[in-house]
XYZ file of C-alpha atoms in Angstrom:
297
model
C 19.415 -35.850 -12.870
C 18.110 -36.948 -9.491
C 14.818 -35.574 -8.195
C 15.084 -33.717 -4.861
C 13.587 -35.491 -1.863
C 10.100 -34.209 -0.907
C 11.373 -32.452 2.238
C 14.287 -30.821 0.401
C 12.073 -29.589 -2.434
C 9.408 -28.319 -0.030
C 12.047 -26.250 1.792
C 12.756 -24.346 -1.426
C 9.211 -22.988 -1.394
C 8.831 -22.654 2.358
C 9.509 -18.899 2.863
C 7.097 -17.982 0.072
C 4.425 -20.356 1.383
C 4.846 -19.089 4.939
C 4.518 -15.520 3.667
C 1.306 -16.471 1.876
C -0.201 -18.228 4.899
C 0.804 -15.426 7.269
C -0.788 -12.736 5.100
C -3.938 -14.830 4.867
C -4.223 -15.499 8.606
C -2.295 -12.754 10.428
C -0.903 -15.463 12.710
C 2.603 -16.906 12.514
C 1.754 -19.982 14.597
C -1.314 -20.758 12.482
C 0.747 -20.222 9.319
C 3.198 -22.846 10.623
C 0.286 -25.234 11.140
C -0.874 -24.667 7.561
C 2.594 -25.494 6.252
C 2.662 -28.676 8.307
C -0.620 -29.766 6.744
C 0.579 -28.748 3.288
C 3.755 -30.787 3.687
C 1.768 -33.881 4.654
C -0.251 -33.538 1.449
C 2.890 -32.823 -0.546
C 4.795 -35.835 0.785
C 1.833 -38.109 0.045
C 1.208 -36.838 -3.507
C 2.395 -38.545 -6.701
C 5.214 -36.429 -8.165
C 4.231 -37.312 -11.733
C 0.844 -35.664 -11.149
C 2.409 -32.298 -10.151
C 3.594 -30.283 -13.144
C 4.301 -27.024 -11.279
C 5.227 -27.658 -7.635
C 5.150 -23.981 -6.632
C 1.675 -23.421 -8.037
C 0.423 -26.730 -6.594
C 1.680 -25.852 -3.115
C 0.315 -22.298 -3.286
C -3.114 -23.684 -4.107
C -2.970 -26.172 -1.237
C -1.850 -23.543 1.291
C -4.408 -20.984 0.103
C -7.280 -23.417 0.437
C -6.109 -24.635 3.852
C -6.068 -20.999 4.962
C -9.537 -20.369 3.550
C -10.866 -23.234 5.660
C -9.047 -21.906 8.727
C -10.332 -18.351 8.241
C -13.931 -19.462 8.587
C -13.395 -20.474 12.217
C -10.829 -17.714 12.873
C -13.367 -15.007 12.032
C -15.779 -16.376 14.633
C -13.017 -16.505 17.259
C -11.941 -12.921 16.564
C -15.483 -11.680 16.993
C -15.277 -12.978 20.579
C -11.708 -11.761 21.122
C -11.299 -9.723 24.354
C -10.238 -6.242 23.287
C -8.532 -5.226 20.033
C -7.133 -8.012 17.835
C -3.717 -7.406 16.273
C -1.692 -9.731 14.032
C 1.193 -11.713 15.469
C 4.441 -9.808 14.906
C 7.140 -11.374 12.717
C 10.768 -10.268 12.412
C 11.299 -9.679 8.693
C 15.044 -8.999 8.587
C 15.831 -12.686 8.040
C 13.475 -13.251 5.111
C 10.887 -15.243 7.088
C 8.057 -13.890 4.913
C 9.833 -14.405 1.607
C 11.361 -11.636 -0.504
C 10.361 -8.112 0.503
C 12.298 -6.211 -2.110
C 9.876 -3.392 -2.897
C 7.787 -0.886 -0.959
C 4.644 -2.669 -2.188
C 5.838 -6.024 -0.873
C 6.754 -4.470 2.478
C 3.311 -2.895 2.721
C 1.581 -6.264 2.304
C 3.031 -7.471 5.631
C 2.577 -4.201 7.532
C 0.608 -4.364 10.753
C -1.682 -1.612 9.476
C -2.647 -3.521 6.329
C -3.068 -6.847 8.116
C -5.538 -5.158 10.451
C -7.446 -3.799 7.442
C -7.516 -7.240 5.817
C -9.683 -8.423 8.712
C -12.536 -6.502 7.031
C -12.505 -8.886 4.069
C -14.300 -12.151 3.483
C -11.930 -15.142 3.186
C -12.295 -15.196 -0.628
C -11.663 -11.447 -0.904
C -8.596 -11.775 1.280
C -7.202 -14.638 -0.801
C -7.655 -12.712 -4.051
C -6.149 -9.544 -2.577
C -3.101 -11.315 -1.125
C -2.377 -13.329 -4.263
C -2.735 -10.250 -6.453
C -0.983 -7.636 -4.316
C 1.726 -9.658 -2.575
C 2.516 -12.288 -5.196
C 1.526 -10.537 -8.451
C -0.751 -13.374 -9.582
C -2.860 -12.638 -12.629
C -6.621 -13.023 -12.354
C -6.490 -16.184 -14.467
C -3.935 -17.720 -12.081
C -6.012 -16.706 -9.065
C -9.089 -18.255 -10.635
C -7.190 -21.537 -10.984
C -6.082 -21.438 -7.340
C -9.566 -20.718 -5.990
C -11.565 -22.710 -8.565
C -13.557 -19.593 -9.444
C -14.209 -17.798 -12.702
C -11.813 -15.073 -13.769
C -14.682 -12.550 -13.789
C -15.580 -13.477 -10.207
C -11.969 -13.007 -9.112
C -11.852 -9.548 -10.709
C -15.026 -8.611 -8.838
C -13.643 -9.926 -5.539
C -10.409 -7.992 -6.051
C -12.257 -4.752 -6.841
C -14.404 -5.159 -3.739
C -11.373 -5.986 -1.571
C -9.390 -2.925 -2.667
C -12.375 -0.709 -1.910
C -12.843 -2.209 1.559
C -9.206 -1.874 2.648
C -8.795 1.651 1.299
C -8.145 4.162 4.067
C -10.568 7.147 4.258
C -7.626 9.471 3.622
C -4.352 8.704 1.822
C -1.768 7.207 4.145
C 1.485 9.082 4.694
C 4.407 6.769 4.020
C 7.668 8.156 5.385
C 10.965 7.180 3.799
C 12.674 4.224 5.537
C 15.261 6.479 7.180
C 12.509 8.815 8.453
C 10.559 5.904 9.898
C 13.649 4.506 11.598
C 14.555 7.903 13.033
C 11.019 8.383 14.381
C 11.006 5.022 16.171
C 14.534 5.469 17.526
C 13.616 8.932 18.846
C 10.566 7.435 20.589
C 12.679 4.668 22.151
C 15.328 7.145 23.297
C 12.706 9.383 24.924
C 11.056 6.374 26.584
C 14.396 5.157 27.964
C 15.066 8.574 29.486
C 11.518 8.974 30.776
C 11.387 12.142 28.658
C 7.649 12.844 28.538
C 8.149 16.180 26.769
C 10.194 14.402 24.105
C 7.447 11.828 23.639
C 4.852 14.582 23.379
C 6.755 16.202 20.502
C 6.692 12.918 18.572
C 2.943 12.265 18.900
C 0.222 13.641 16.649
C -2.717 15.429 18.287
C -5.057 12.582 17.296
C -2.668 9.707 18.035
C -4.256 6.350 18.948
C -2.779 3.547 21.068
C -4.051 -0.010 20.522
C -3.195 -2.872 22.911
C -3.694 -6.577 22.246
C -3.533 -8.476 25.519
C -5.916 -11.234 24.472
C -7.417 -11.303 27.963
C -4.183 -12.946 29.193
C -2.465 -9.837 30.510
C -3.536 -6.391 31.674
C -4.089 -4.215 28.605
C -6.490 -1.521 27.493
C -9.631 -3.173 26.118
C -10.433 -0.067 24.050
C -8.203 2.196 21.964
C -6.694 5.150 23.809
C -7.257 8.232 21.675
C -5.649 11.667 21.779
C -2.175 12.901 22.717
C -2.954 13.715 26.358
C -4.561 10.351 27.101
C -1.784 8.428 25.331
C 0.865 10.402 27.224
C -0.894 9.647 30.511
C -0.860 5.967 29.601
C 2.821 6.098 28.641
C 3.748 7.790 31.914
C 2.299 4.805 33.735
C 4.036 2.370 31.398
C 7.389 4.112 31.881
C 7.258 3.260 35.570
C 7.697 -0.343 34.463
C 10.880 0.538 32.598
C 12.642 1.233 35.883
C 11.616 -2.261 36.980
C 13.853 -4.027 34.482
C 12.271 -3.350 31.094
C 14.811 -2.920 28.273
C 13.860 -1.331 24.945
C 15.339 -1.914 21.502
C 14.453 -1.545 17.826
C 14.102 -4.304 15.206
C 12.495 -4.671 11.799
C 9.091 -6.241 12.387
C 6.483 -6.656 9.654
C 8.675 -4.718 7.266
C 9.213 -1.637 9.455
C 11.129 -0.569 12.577
C 9.312 -1.527 15.769
C 9.920 -1.232 19.497
C 10.758 -4.406 21.405
C 10.318 -4.435 25.188
C 12.069 -7.196 27.132
C 11.655 -7.971 30.805
C 14.727 -9.988 31.589
C 15.031 -12.604 28.848
C 11.301 -12.598 28.084
C 9.802 -10.500 25.324
C 7.025 -8.435 26.916
C 5.755 -6.324 24.003
C 6.192 -5.440 20.351
C 4.981 -1.976 19.349
C 4.524 -0.924 15.725
C 4.186 2.677 14.535
C 2.321 4.611 11.856
C 3.030 8.227 10.901
C 0.451 10.881 10.045
C 0.611 13.456 7.286
C 2.747 15.776 9.424
C 5.299 13.040 10.081
C 4.278 12.643 13.744
C 3.237 9.296 15.210
C -0.459 8.742 14.528
C -0.896 5.067 15.543
C 0.856 2.783 18.009
C -0.107 -0.878 18.095
C 1.219 -2.911 21.003
C 1.081 -6.707 21.080
C 1.439 -7.791 24.710
C -0.510 -11.068 24.516
C 2.131 -13.672 25.513
C 0.538 -16.185 23.157
C 1.367 -13.920 20.213
C 4.995 -13.271 21.153
C 6.372 -16.806 21.106
C 7.171 -16.921 17.385
C 8.999 -13.592 17.297
C 10.904 -14.462 20.483
C 12.119 -17.696 18.837
C 13.182 -15.670 15.811
C 15.135 -13.213 17.955
C 16.868 -16.053 19.810
C 18.016 -17.499 16.469
C 19.492 -14.221 15.162
């Protein structure tokens, strides 16, 4: 039996490795860079020294991401305005298999924002445990830590990402209906329709990265968010088209201006089923990956 060429074998693991790197970094472009570095190490390694290619590659990617997170944390502390993860279209399996609600949740925008609270080691343990079902012994081998230390890091991580109140998770069809209703109301300029969809304490977050006009602070409360949306709807008449796609495991709003993607907006629902959070990525530097994905669909 012939052994697959290094590039061919690496491709078998690529979606899983990309999903790992993306969850670790919250950046699709940086995840691509990590895979490039991992492939260089993979292609230069002696095959006879690698008993389990998947585990070997996961360890390499995890440790590359840990090194990257050290500098990324410093950059995000200086980031102009709210930082949001780069959106990724998940319909094509870019982040590996997302066959369960738990797997979908590990790529949600809401969770990726919460993961920013963790130290790099806590994040690695949490991602490996929650998204890839690694045991603590396996995680210890990846991180070169003791099993007891990994258990402690995992316990601390779960406490730090826990929301103050239990999150309401609508059924997939409810979530889709909510987003489609929002898009329909926005297309029609139906402010009253938008108002009915928003919770009293709704919050709008915008990530412009200092590269485009965007709110530097969260906009809180239904009236203030509606006022903001009224202004944004004026842009719709100027050639903005709206659509819905599965992004980060859930329906999201896509806004195009001509052929260019202008924004990706993700949604969270409150306990009453109304929209409680809207997170808009408008930083052009964070939209390139998802635009390439959409062009390939």
